[in-house]
MMTF fields as JSON, N, C-alpha, C and O atoms, coordinates in Angstrom:
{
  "mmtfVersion": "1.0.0",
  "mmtfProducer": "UNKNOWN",
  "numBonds": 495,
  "numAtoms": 496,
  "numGroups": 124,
  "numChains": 1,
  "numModels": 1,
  "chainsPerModel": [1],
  "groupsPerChain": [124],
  "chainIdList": ["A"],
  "bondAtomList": [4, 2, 8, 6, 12, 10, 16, 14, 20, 18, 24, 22, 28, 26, 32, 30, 36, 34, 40, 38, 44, 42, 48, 46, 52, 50, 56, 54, 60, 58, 64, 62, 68, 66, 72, 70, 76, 74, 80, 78, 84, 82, 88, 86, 92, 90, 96, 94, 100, 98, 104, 102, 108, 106, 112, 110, 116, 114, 120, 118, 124, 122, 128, 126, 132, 130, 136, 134, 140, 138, 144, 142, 148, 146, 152, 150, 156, 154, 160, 158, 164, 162, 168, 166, 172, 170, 176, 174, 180, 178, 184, 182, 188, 186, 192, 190, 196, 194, 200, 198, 204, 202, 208, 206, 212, 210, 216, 214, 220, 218, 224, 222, 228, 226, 232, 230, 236, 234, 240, 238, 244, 242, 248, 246, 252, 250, 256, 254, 260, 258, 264, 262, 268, 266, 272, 270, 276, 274, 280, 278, 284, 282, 288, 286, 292, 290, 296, 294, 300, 298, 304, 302, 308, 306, 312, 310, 316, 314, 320, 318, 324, 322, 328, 326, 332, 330, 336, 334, 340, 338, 344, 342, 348, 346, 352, 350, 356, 354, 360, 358, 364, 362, 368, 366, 372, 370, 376, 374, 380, 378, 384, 382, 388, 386, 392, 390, 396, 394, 400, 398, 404, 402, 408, 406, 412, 410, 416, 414, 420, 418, 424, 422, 428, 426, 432, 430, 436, 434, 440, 438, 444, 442, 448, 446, 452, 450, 456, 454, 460, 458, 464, 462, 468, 466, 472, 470, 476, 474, 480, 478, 484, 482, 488, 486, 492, 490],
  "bondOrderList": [1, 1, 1, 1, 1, 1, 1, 1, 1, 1, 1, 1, 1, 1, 1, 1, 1, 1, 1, 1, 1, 1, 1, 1, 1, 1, 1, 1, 1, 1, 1, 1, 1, 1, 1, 1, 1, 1, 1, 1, 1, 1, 1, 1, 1, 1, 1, 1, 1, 1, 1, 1, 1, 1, 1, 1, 1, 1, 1, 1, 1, 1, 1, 1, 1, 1, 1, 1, 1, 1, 1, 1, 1, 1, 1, 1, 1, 1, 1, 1, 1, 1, 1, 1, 1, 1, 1, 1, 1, 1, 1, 1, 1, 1, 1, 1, 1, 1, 1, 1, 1, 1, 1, 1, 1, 1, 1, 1, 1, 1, 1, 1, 1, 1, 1, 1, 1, 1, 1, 1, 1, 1, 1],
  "groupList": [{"groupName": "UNK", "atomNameList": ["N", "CA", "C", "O"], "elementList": ["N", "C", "C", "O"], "formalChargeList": [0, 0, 0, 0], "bondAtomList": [1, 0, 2, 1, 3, 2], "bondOrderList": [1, 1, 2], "singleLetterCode": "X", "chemCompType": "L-PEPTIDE LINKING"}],
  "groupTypeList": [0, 0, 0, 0, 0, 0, 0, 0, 0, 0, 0, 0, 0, 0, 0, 0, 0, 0, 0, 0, 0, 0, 0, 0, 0, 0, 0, 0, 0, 0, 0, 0, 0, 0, 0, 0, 0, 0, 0, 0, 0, 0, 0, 0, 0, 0, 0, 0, 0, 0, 0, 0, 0, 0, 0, 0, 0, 0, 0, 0, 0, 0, 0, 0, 0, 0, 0, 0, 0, 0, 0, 0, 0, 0, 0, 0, 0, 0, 0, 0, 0, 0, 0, 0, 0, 0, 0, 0, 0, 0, 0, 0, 0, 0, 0, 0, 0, 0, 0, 0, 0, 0, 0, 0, 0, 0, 0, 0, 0, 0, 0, 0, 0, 0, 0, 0, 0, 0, 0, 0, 0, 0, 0, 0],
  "groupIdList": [1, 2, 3, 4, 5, 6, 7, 8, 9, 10, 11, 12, 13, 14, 15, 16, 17, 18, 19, 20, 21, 22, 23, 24, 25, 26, 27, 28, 29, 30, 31, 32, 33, 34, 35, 36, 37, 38, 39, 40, 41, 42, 43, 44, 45, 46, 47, 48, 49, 50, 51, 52, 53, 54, 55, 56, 57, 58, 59, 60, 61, 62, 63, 64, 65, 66, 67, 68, 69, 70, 71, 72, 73, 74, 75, 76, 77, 78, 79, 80, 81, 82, 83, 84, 85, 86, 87, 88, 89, 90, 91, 92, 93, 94, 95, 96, 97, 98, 99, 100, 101, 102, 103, 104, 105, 106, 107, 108, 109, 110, 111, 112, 113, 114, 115, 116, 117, 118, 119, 120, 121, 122, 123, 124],
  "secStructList": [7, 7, 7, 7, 7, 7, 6, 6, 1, 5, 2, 2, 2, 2, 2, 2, 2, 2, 2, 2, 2, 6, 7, 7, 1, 1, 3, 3, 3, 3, 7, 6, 6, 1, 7, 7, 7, 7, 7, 6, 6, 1, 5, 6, 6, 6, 6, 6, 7, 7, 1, 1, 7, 7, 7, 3, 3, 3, 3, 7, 7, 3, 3, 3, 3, 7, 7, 1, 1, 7, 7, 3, 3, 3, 3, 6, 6, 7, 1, 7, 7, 3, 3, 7, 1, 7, 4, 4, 4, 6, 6, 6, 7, 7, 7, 7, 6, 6, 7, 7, 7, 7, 7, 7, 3, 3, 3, 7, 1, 1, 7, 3, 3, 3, 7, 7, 6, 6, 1, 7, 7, 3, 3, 7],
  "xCoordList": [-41.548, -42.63, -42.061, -41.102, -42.696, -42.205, -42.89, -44.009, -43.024, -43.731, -42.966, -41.986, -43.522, -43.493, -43.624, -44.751, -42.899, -43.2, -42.374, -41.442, -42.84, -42.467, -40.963, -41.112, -39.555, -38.675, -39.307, -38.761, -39.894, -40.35, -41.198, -41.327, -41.561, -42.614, -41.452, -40.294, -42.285, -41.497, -41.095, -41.477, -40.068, -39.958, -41.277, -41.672, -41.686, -43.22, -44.147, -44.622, -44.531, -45.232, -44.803, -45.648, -43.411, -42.944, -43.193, -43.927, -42.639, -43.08, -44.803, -45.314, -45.463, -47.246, -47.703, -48.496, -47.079, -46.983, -46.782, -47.565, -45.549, -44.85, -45.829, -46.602, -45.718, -46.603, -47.964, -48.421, -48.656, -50.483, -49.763, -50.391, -48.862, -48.48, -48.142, -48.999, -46.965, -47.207, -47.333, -46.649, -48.792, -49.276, -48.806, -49.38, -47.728, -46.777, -46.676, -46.32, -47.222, -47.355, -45.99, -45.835, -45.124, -43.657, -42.393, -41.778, -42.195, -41.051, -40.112, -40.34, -38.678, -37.747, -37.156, -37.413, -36.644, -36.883, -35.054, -34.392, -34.464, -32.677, -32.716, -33.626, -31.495, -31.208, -30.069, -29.927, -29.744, -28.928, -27.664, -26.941, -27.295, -25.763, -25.974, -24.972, -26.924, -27.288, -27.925, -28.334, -27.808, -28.521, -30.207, -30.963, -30.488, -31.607, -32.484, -31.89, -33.492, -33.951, -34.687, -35.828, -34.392, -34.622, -35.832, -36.979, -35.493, -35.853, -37.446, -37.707, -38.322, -39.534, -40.236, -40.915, -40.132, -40.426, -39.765, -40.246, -38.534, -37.346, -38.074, -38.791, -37.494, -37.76, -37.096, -35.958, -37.442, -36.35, -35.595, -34.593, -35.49, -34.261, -33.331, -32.245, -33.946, -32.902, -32.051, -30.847, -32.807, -32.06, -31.087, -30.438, -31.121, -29.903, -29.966, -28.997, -31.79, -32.471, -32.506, -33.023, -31.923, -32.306, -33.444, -34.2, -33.719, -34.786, -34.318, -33.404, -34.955, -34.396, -33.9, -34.149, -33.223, -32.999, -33.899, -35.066, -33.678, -34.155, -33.854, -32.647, -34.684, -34.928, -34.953, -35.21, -34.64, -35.059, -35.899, -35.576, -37.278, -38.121, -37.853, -37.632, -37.789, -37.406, -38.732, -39.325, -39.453, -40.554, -39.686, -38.888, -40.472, -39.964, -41.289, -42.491, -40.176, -41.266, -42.038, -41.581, -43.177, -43.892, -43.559, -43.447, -43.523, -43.493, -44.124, -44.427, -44.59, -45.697, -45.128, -44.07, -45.832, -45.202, -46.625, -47.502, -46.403, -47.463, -47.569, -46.531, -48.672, -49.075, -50.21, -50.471, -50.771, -51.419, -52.69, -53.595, -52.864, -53.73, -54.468, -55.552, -52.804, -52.733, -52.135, -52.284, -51.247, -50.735, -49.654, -50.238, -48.822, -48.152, -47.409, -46.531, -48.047, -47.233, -46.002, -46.134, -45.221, -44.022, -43.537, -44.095, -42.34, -41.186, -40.241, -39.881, -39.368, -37.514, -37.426, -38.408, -36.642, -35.835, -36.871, -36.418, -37.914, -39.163, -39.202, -38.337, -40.68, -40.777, -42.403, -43.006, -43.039, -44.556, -44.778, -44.13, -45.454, -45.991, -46.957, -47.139, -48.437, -49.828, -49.545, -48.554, -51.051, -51.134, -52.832, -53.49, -53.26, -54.56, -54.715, -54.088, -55.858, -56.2, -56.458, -57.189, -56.121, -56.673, -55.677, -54.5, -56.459, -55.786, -54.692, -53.748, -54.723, -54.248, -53.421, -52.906, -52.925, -51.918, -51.108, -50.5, -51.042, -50.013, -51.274, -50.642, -52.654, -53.076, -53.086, -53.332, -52.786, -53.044, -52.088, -52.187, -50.695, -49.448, -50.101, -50.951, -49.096, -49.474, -48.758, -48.025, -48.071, -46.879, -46.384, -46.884, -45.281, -44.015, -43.464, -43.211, -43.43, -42.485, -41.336, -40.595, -40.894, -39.697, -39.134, -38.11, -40.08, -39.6, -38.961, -39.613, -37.413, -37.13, -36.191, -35.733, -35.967, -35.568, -35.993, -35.026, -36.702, -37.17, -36.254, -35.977, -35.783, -35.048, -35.353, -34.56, -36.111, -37.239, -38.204, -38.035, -39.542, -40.395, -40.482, -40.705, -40.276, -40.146, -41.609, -42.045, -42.241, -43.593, -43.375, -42.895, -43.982, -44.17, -45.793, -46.513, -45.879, -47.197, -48.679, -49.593, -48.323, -48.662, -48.128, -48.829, -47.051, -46.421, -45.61, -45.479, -45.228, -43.92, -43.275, -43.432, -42.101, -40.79, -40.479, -40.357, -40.181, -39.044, -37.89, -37.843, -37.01, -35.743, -35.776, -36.76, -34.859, -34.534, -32.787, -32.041, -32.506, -31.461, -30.374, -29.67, -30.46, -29.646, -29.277, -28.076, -29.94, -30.086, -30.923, -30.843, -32.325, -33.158, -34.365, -34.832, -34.468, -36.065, -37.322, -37.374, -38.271, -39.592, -40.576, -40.765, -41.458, -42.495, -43.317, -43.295, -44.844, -45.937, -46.707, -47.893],
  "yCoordList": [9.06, 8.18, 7.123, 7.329, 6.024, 4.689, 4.48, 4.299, 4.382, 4.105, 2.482, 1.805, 2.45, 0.692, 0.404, 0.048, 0.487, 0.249, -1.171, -1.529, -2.03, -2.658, -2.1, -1.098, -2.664, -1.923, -2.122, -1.192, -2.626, -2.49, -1.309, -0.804, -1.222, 0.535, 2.11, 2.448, 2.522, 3.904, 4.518, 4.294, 5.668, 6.683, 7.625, 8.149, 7.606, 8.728, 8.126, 9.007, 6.554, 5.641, 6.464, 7.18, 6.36, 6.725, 7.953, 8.259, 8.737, 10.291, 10.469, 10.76, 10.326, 10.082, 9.719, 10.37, 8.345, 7.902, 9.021, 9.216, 9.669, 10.419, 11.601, 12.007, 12.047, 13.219, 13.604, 14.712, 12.042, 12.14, 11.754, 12.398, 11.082, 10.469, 11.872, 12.535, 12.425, 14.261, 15.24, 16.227, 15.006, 16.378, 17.389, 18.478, 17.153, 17.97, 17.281, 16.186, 18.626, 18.693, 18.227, 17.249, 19.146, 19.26, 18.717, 19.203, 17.773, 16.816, 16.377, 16.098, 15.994, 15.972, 14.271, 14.159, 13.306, 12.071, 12.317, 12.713, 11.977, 11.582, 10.34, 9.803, 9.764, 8.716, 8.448, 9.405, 7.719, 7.714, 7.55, 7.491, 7.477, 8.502, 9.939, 10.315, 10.946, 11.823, 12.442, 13.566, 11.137, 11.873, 11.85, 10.911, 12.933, 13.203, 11.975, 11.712, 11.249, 10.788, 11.517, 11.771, 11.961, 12.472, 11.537, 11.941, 10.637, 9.632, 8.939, 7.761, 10.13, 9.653, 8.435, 7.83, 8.176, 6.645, 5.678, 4.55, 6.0, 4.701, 4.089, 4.615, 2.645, 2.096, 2.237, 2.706, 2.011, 1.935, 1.481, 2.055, 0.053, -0.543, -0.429, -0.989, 0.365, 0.99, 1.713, 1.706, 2.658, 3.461, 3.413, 4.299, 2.353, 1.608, 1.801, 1.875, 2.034, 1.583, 0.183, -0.765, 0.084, -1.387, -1.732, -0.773, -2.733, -3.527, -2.369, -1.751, -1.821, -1.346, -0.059, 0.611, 0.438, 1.862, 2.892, 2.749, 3.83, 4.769, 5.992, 6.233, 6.948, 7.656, 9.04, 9.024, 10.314, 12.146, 12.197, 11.899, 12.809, 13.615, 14.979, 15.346, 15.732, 17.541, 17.962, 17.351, 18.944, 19.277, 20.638, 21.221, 20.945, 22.091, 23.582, 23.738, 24.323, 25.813, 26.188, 26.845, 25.741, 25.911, 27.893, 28.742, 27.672, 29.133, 29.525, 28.634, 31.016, 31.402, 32.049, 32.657, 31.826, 33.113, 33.001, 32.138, 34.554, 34.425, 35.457, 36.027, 35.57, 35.743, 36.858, 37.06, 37.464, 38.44, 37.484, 38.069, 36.437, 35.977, 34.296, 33.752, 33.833, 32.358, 32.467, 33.467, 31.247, 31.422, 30.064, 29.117, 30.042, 28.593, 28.372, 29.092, 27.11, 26.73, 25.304, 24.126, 25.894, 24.866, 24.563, 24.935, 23.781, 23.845, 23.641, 22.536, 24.827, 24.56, 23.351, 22.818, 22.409, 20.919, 20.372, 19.887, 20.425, 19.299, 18.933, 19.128, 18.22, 17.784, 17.974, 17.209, 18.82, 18.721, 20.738, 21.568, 21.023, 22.281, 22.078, 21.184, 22.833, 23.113, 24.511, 25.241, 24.639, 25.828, 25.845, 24.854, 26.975, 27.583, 28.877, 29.712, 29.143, 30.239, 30.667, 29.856, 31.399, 31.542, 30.723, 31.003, 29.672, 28.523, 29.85, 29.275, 30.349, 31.641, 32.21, 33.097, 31.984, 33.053, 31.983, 32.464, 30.564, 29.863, 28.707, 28.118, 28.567, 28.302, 26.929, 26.054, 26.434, 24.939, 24.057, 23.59, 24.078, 23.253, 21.798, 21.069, 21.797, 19.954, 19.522, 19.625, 19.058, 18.361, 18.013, 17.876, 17.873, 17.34, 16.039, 15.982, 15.265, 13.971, 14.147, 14.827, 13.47, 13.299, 14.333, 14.26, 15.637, 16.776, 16.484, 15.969, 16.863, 17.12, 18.304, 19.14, 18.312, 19.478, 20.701, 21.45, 21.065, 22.634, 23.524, 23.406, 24.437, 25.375, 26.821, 27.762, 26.824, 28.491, 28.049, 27.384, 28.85, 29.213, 30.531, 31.224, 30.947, 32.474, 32.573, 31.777, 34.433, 34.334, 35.864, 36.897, 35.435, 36.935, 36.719, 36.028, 38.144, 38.683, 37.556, 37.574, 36.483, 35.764, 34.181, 33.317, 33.979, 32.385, 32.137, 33.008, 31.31, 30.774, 30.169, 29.786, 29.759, 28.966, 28.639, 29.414, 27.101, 26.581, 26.044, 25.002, 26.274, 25.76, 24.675, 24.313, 24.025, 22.497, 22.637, 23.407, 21.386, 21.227, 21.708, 22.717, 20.402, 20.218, 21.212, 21.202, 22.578, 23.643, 23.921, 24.95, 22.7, 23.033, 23.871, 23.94, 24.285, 25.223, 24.888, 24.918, 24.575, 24.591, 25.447, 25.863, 25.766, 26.796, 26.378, 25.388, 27.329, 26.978, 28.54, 28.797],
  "zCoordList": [65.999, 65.609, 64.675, 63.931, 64.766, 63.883, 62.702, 63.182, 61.629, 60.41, 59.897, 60.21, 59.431, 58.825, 57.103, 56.758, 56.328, 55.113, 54.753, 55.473, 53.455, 52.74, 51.98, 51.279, 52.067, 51.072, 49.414, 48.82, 48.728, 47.901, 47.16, 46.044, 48.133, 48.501, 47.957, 48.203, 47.362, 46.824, 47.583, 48.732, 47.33, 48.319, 48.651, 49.693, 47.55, 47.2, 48.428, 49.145, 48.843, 49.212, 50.539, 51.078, 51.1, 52.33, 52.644, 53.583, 51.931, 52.302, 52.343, 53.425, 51.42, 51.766, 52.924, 53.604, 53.283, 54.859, 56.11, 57.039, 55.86, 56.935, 56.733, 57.6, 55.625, 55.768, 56.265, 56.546, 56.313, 56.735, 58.24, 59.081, 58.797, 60.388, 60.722, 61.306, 60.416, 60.736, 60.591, 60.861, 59.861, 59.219, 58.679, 58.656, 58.193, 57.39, 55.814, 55.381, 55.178, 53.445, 52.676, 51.943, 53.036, 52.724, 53.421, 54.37, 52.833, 53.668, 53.283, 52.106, 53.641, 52.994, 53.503, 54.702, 53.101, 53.814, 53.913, 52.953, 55.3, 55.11, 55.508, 56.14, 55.055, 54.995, 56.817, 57.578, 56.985, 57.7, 57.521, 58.515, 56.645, 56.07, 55.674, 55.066, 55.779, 55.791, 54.313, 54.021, 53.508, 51.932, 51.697, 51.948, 51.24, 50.727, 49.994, 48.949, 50.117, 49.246, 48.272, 48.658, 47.069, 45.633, 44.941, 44.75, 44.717, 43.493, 44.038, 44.282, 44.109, 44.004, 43.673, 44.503, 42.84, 41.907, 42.413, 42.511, 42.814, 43.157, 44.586, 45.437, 44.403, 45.64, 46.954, 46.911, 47.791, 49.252, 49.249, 49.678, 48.747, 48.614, 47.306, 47.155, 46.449, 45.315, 45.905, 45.649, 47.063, 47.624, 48.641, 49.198, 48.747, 49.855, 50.821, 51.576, 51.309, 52.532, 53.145, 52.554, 54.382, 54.684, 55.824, 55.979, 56.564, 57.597, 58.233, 57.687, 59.678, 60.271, 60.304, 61.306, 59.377, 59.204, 59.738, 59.375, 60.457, 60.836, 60.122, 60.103, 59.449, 58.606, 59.485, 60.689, 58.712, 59.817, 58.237, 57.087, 58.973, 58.342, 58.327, 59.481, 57.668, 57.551, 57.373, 56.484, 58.04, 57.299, 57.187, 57.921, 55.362, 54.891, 54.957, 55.172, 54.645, 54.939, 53.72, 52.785, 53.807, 52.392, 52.636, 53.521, 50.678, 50.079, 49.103, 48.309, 48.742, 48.162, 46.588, 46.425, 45.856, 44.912, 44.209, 44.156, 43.585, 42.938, 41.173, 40.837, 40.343, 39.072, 39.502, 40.688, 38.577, 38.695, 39.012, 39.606, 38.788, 39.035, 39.344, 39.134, 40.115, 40.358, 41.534, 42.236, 41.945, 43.789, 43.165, 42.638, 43.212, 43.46, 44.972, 45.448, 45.614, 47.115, 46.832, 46.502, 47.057, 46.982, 48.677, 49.71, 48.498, 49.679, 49.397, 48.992, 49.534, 49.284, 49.033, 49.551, 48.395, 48.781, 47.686, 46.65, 47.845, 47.74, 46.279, 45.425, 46.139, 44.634, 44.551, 43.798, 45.184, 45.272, 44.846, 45.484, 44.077, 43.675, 43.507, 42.681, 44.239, 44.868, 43.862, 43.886, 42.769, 42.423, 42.137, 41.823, 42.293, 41.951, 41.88, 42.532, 40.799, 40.666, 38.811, 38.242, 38.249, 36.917, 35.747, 35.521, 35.094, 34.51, 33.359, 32.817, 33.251, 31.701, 32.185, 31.505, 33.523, 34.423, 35.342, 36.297, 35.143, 35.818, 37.22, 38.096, 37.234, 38.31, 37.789, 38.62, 36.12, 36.478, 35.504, 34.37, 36.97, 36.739, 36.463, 36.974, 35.211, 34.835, 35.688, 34.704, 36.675, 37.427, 36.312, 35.195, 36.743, 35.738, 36.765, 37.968, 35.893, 35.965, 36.245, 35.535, 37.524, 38.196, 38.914, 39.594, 38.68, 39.813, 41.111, 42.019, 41.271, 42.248, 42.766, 41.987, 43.982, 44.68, 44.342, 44.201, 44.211, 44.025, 44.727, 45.921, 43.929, 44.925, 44.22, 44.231, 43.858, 43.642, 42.466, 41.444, 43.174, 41.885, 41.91, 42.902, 40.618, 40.348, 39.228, 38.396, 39.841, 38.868, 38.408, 38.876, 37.26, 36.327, 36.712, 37.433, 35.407, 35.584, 35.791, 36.616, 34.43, 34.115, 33.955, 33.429, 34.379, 34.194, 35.422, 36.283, 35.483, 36.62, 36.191, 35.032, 37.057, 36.532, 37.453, 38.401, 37.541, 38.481, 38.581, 37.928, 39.07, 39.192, 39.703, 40.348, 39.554, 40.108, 40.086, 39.481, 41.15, 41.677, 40.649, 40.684, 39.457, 38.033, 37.799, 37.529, 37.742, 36.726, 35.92, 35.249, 35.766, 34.329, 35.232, 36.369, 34.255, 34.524, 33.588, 32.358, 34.47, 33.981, 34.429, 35.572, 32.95, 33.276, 32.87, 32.139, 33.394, 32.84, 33.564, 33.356]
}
């Protein structure tokens, strides 16, 4: 499928796009030198997207974890965490700024934590 954006337009802008065109939540955007676009905020052409370029969408395998009494839905790779359920036990993630690559959310009784690419971990 063909999508059409402005290079000015975010990566966030693009993936939103791809994701309502194929109904897929969790998506991973490559480049055609094969790198990940990361940088949410950044533009297309920060990213050394050009006219033309043809992009692979990944849809990723959303995953579950959960709190005695919340649910968090992530996807490997991604930068998007979906949570609900009891605000006192992890159900209401502030998003965090600039999240990317998720590569586990881990849950206790009551909290979660996620890893990211870097190494840092955030909880709530």
């Amino acid at each position: 499928e063909s999508l059409s954006v402005h290079l000015s337009s975010s990566v966030k802008d693009l993936r939103i796009l791809a994701q309502k065109s194929f109904g897929q939540s969790f998506l991973k955007l490559i480049t055609p030198e094969g790198h990940a676009l990361v940088d949410s905020l950044g533009s297309l052409q920060t990213a050394g997207i050009q006219d033309g370029d043809h992009l692979i969408a990944i849809a990723l395998q959303a995953r579950v974890a959960a709190t005695s009494k919340a649910f968090a839905l992530f996807g490997y790779g991604g930068d998007k965490i979906i949570t609900w359920g009891h605000p006192s036990c992890g159900g209401d993630f502030p998003g965090l700024p600039g999240i990317q690559q998720l590569q586990a959310v881990q849950a206790s009784a009551a909290a979660f934590a996620a890893v990211l690419a870097d190494g840092s971990v955030a909880t709530w």
